[in-house]
Amino acid sequence: MVLSLFSRSPECLILAAERKDAHTMSRIHGEAFAHGWGDGEFESLVSQPAVFGFLACPEGRARHAAAGFVLGREAAGEAEILSIGISPKHRRSGLGWRLMRSAMQEAARRDAEEIFLEVDETNLAALELYRKLDFAKVGERRAYYAQEGAQRTTALVMRHDLR
């Protein structure tokens, strides 16, 4: 499935993630986060019926050259973003917005009424994106994120109404 959404970076296609994309998502996750998830974790997640995801692939390039991904899960009318990652050289290009919009549309298609995510309070770029997408803070998990050699930071729990 290919989704066509307006964006500042039309040279990337948004494709439904598949099990064969586990290594690509693991690579991007490792570039985006201090503690990256392995291929097996992504393979396990993508093979679950309740999990959905998307890749942002530069047009004309193979799937393994994807610049970003998002994974979500829907259950009992609620959805959550499990992870989203954008390769550093592709940040601030609109891919995060496109991936999140795709995930939100898929969650709504699966009859989710709301979607949640957690974000590090220090991740200002992500917070800006989520606020533009009308996510609102609904809770906190203090000292949730650990960075090597740094103080633990708070996870902000954010929610968006899909109705």
mmCIF file of C-alpha atoms in Angstrom:
data_model
loop_
_atom_site.group_PDB
_atom_site.id
_atom_site.type_symbol
_atom_site.label_atom_id
_atom_site.label_comp_id
_atom_site.label_asym_id
_atom_site.label_seq_id
_atom_site.Cartn_x
_atom_site.Cartn_y
_atom_site.Cartn_z
ATOM 1 C CA MET A 1 0.000 0.000 0.000
ATOM 2 C CA VAL A 2 1.307 3.474 -0.893
ATOM 3 C CA LEU A 3 -0.162 6.542 0.780
ATOM 4 C CA SER A 4 0.003 9.894 -0.916
ATOM 5 C CA LEU A 5 -0.039 12.810 1.524
ATOM 6 C CA PHE A 6 0.899 16.464 1.103
ATOM 7 C CA SER A 7 4.384 17.155 2.404
ATOM 8 C CA ARG A 8 7.442 19.335 2.082
ATOM 9 C CA SER A 9 9.330 16.196 1.009
ATOM 10 C CA PRO A 10 7.352 14.681 -1.878
ATOM 11 C CA GLU A 11 10.374 12.652 -2.952
ATOM 12 C CA CYS A 12 9.569 10.049 -0.244
ATOM 13 C CA LEU A 13 6.810 7.482 -0.510
ATOM 14 C CA ILE A 14 4.971 6.271 2.586
ATOM 15 C CA LEU A 15 4.721 2.470 2.409
ATOM 16 C CA ALA A 16 3.084 -0.025 4.750
ATOM 17 C CA ALA A 17 5.766 -1.704 6.877
ATOM 18 C CA GLU A 18 6.221 -5.434 6.453
ATOM 19 C CA ARG A 19 8.034 -8.112 8.423
ATOM 20 C CA LYS A 20 10.883 -8.030 5.876
ATOM 21 C CA ASP A 21 11.501 -4.392 6.911
ATOM 22 C CA ALA A 22 12.622 -5.354 10.456
ATOM 23 C CA HIS A 23 16.330 -4.791 9.761
ATOM 24 C CA THR A 24 15.651 -1.402 8.155
ATOM 25 C CA MET A 25 13.531 -0.253 11.100
ATOM 26 C CA SER A 26 16.183 -1.533 13.523
ATOM 27 C CA ARG A 27 18.866 0.451 11.669
ATOM 28 C CA ILE A 28 16.838 3.665 11.785
ATOM 29 C CA HIS A 29 15.895 3.101 15.440
ATOM 30 C CA GLY A 30 19.588 2.702 16.289
ATOM 31 C CA GLU A 31 20.373 5.992 14.521
ATOM 32 C CA ALA A 32 17.548 7.792 16.330
ATOM 33 C CA PHE A 33 17.816 6.418 19.881
ATOM 34 C CA ALA A 34 20.563 5.643 22.386
ATOM 35 C CA HIS A 35 19.150 2.153 22.993
ATOM 36 C CA GLY A 36 18.042 0.809 19.617
ATOM 37 C CA TRP A 37 15.738 -2.162 19.241
ATOM 38 C CA GLY A 38 17.036 -5.230 17.406
ATOM 39 C CA ASP A 39 15.764 -6.891 14.239
ATOM 40 C CA GLY A 40 13.989 -9.578 16.283
ATOM 41 C CA GLU A 41 11.998 -7.051 18.266
ATOM 42 C CA PHE A 42 10.757 -5.382 15.091
ATOM 43 C CA GLU A 43 10.034 -8.720 13.425
ATOM 44 C CA SER A 44 7.998 -9.826 16.427
ATOM 45 C CA LEU A 45 6.042 -6.569 16.551
ATOM 46 C CA VAL A 46 5.276 -6.337 12.821
ATOM 47 C CA SER A 47 3.999 -9.925 12.756
ATOM 48 C CA GLN A 48 1.292 -9.137 15.360
ATOM 49 C CA PRO A 49 -2.138 -8.438 13.794
ATOM 50 C CA ALA A 50 -2.794 -5.431 16.054
ATOM 51 C CA VAL A 51 0.475 -3.720 15.031
ATOM 52 C CA PHE A 52 0.731 -1.473 11.987
ATOM 53 C CA GLY A 53 3.510 0.643 10.616
ATOM 54 C CA PHE A 54 4.862 2.683 7.754
ATOM 55 C CA LEU A 55 8.210 3.408 6.125
ATOM 56 C CA ALA A 56 9.256 6.660 4.470
ATOM 57 C CA CYS A 57 11.204 5.549 1.386
ATOM 58 C CA PRO A 58 13.034 7.903 -0.952
ATOM 59 C CA GLU A 59 11.346 7.573 -4.346
ATOM 60 C CA GLY A 60 13.272 5.302 -6.687
ATOM 61 C CA ARG A 61 15.231 3.680 -3.835
ATOM 62 C CA ALA A 62 14.818 0.233 -2.300
ATOM 63 C CA ARG A 63 12.894 -0.249 0.954
ATOM 64 C CA HIS A 64 16.115 -0.898 2.853
ATOM 65 C CA ALA A 65 17.103 2.730 2.132
ATOM 66 C CA ALA A 66 14.094 4.052 4.092
ATOM 67 C CA ALA A 67 14.599 7.368 5.864
ATOM 68 C CA GLY A 68 12.072 6.826 8.655
ATOM 69 C CA PHE A 69 9.400 4.592 10.137
ATOM 70 C CA VAL A 70 6.507 4.587 12.582
ATOM 71 C CA LEU A 71 4.962 1.627 14.403
ATOM 72 C CA GLY A 72 1.627 1.665 16.171
ATOM 73 C CA ARG A 73 -0.758 -0.754 17.826
ATOM 74 C CA GLU A 74 -4.542 -0.717 18.165
ATOM 75 C CA ALA A 75 -6.589 -2.566 20.765
ATOM 76 C CA ALA A 76 -10.072 -2.051 22.178
ATOM 77 C CA GLY A 77 -10.646 1.348 20.597
ATOM 78 C CA GLU A 78 -7.295 2.812 21.628
ATOM 79 C CA ALA A 79 -4.079 3.082 19.662
ATOM 80 C CA GLU A 80 -0.544 3.864 20.702
ATOM 81 C CA ILE A 81 2.584 4.865 18.864
ATOM 82 C CA LEU A 82 5.165 2.243 19.781
ATOM 83 C CA SER A 83 8.051 4.038 18.100
ATOM 84 C CA ILE A 84 8.868 6.551 15.414
ATOM 85 C CA GLY A 85 12.332 7.245 14.064
ATOM 86 C CA ILE A 86 13.803 9.441 11.356
ATOM 87 C CA SER A 87 17.400 9.114 10.118
ATOM 88 C CA PRO A 88 19.353 12.190 11.260
ATOM 89 C CA LYS A 89 20.035 13.501 7.728
ATOM 90 C CA HIS A 90 16.285 13.462 6.943
ATOM 91 C CA ARG A 91 15.016 15.270 10.055
ATOM 92 C CA ARG A 92 13.060 18.527 9.808
ATOM 93 C CA SER A 93 11.871 17.589 6.305
ATOM 94 C CA GLY A 94 8.239 16.724 7.088
ATOM 95 C CA LEU A 95 8.717 12.940 7.221
ATOM 96 C CA GLY A 96 7.756 12.692 10.891
ATOM 97 C CA TRP A 97 4.527 14.555 10.153
ATOM 98 C CA ARG A 98 3.737 12.325 7.177
ATOM 99 C CA LEU A 99 4.471 9.137 9.112
ATOM 100 C CA MET A 100 2.403 10.243 12.102
ATOM 101 C CA ARG A 101 -0.533 11.254 9.880
ATOM 102 C CA SER A 102 -0.369 7.822 8.223
ATOM 103 C CA ALA A 103 -0.366 6.085 11.605
ATOM 104 C CA MET A 104 -3.246 8.241 12.855
ATOM 105 C CA GLN A 105 -5.288 7.486 9.723
ATOM 106 C CA GLU A 106 -4.619 3.758 10.063
ATOM 107 C CA ALA A 107 -5.568 3.804 13.760
ATOM 108 C CA ALA A 108 -8.849 5.535 12.879
ATOM 109 C CA ARG A 109 -9.438 3.040 10.056
ATOM 110 C CA ARG A 110 -9.084 0.293 12.675
ATOM 111 C CA ASP A 111 -11.775 2.059 14.755
ATOM 112 C CA ALA A 112 -9.495 3.536 17.408
ATOM 113 C CA GLU A 113 -11.077 6.571 19.025
ATOM 114 C CA GLU A 114 -7.874 7.957 20.492
ATOM 115 C CA ILE A 115 -4.150 7.516 20.100
ATOM 116 C CA PHE A 116 -1.431 7.830 22.751
ATOM 117 C CA LEU A 117 2.338 8.192 22.741
ATOM 118 C CA GLU A 118 5.187 8.823 25.144
ATOM 119 C CA VAL A 119 7.931 11.336 24.430
ATOM 120 C CA ASP A 120 11.023 12.433 26.319
ATOM 121 C CA GLU A 121 10.388 15.873 27.795
ATOM 122 C CA THR A 122 13.752 16.999 26.379
ATOM 123 C CA ASN A 123 12.914 16.030 22.779
ATOM 124 C CA LEU A 124 11.810 19.489 21.675
ATOM 125 C CA ALA A 125 11.519 18.661 17.955
ATOM 126 C CA ALA A 126 9.189 15.735 18.687
ATOM 127 C CA LEU A 127 7.132 17.807 21.120
ATOM 128 C CA GLU A 128 6.723 20.500 18.462
ATOM 129 C CA LEU A 129 5.550 17.885 15.948
ATOM 130 C CA TYR A 130 3.065 16.301 18.344
ATOM 131 C CA ARG A 131 1.623 19.672 19.331
ATOM 132 C CA LYS A 132 1.152 20.550 15.634
ATOM 133 C CA LEU A 133 -0.752 17.263 15.316
ATOM 134 C CA ASP A 134 -2.995 18.321 18.248
ATOM 135 C CA PHE A 135 -1.646 15.880 20.809
ATOM 136 C CA ALA A 136 -2.109 17.080 24.379
ATOM 137 C CA LYS A 137 -0.225 16.079 27.508
ATOM 138 C CA VAL A 138 -2.317 13.816 29.741
ATOM 139 C CA GLY A 139 0.317 12.459 32.123
ATOM 140 C CA GLU A 140 3.949 11.977 33.048
ATOM 141 C CA ARG A 141 6.275 9.108 33.879
ATOM 142 C CA ARG A 142 9.020 10.653 35.990
ATOM 143 C CA ALA A 143 12.621 9.441 35.545
ATOM 144 C CA TYR A 144 11.452 7.152 32.720
ATOM 145 C CA TYR A 145 14.195 7.679 30.127
ATOM 146 C CA ALA A 146 17.821 6.881 30.925
ATOM 147 C CA GLN A 147 20.670 8.406 28.936
ATOM 148 C CA GLU A 148 24.204 7.232 29.531
ATOM 149 C CA GLY A 149 26.015 9.707 31.772
ATOM 150 C CA ALA A 150 22.961 11.943 32.163
ATOM 151 C CA GLN A 151 20.132 12.405 34.609
ATOM 152 C CA ARG A 152 16.959 10.396 33.944
ATOM 153 C CA THR A 153 14.253 12.392 32.170
ATOM 154 C CA THR A 154 10.468 12.397 32.275
ATOM 155 C CA ALA A 155 8.270 10.787 29.651
ATOM 156 C CA LEU A 156 5.284 12.916 28.729
ATOM 157 C CA VAL A 157 2.183 10.875 27.922
ATOM 158 C CA MET A 158 0.262 12.558 25.115
ATOM 159 C CA ARG A 159 -3.156 11.859 23.616
ATOM 160 C CA HIS A 160 -4.988 12.769 20.402
ATOM 161 C CA ASP A 161 -8.718 12.295 19.791
ATOM 162 C CA LEU A 162 -9.267 10.541 16.451
ATOM 163 C CA ARG A 163 -13.020 11.144 16.313
#
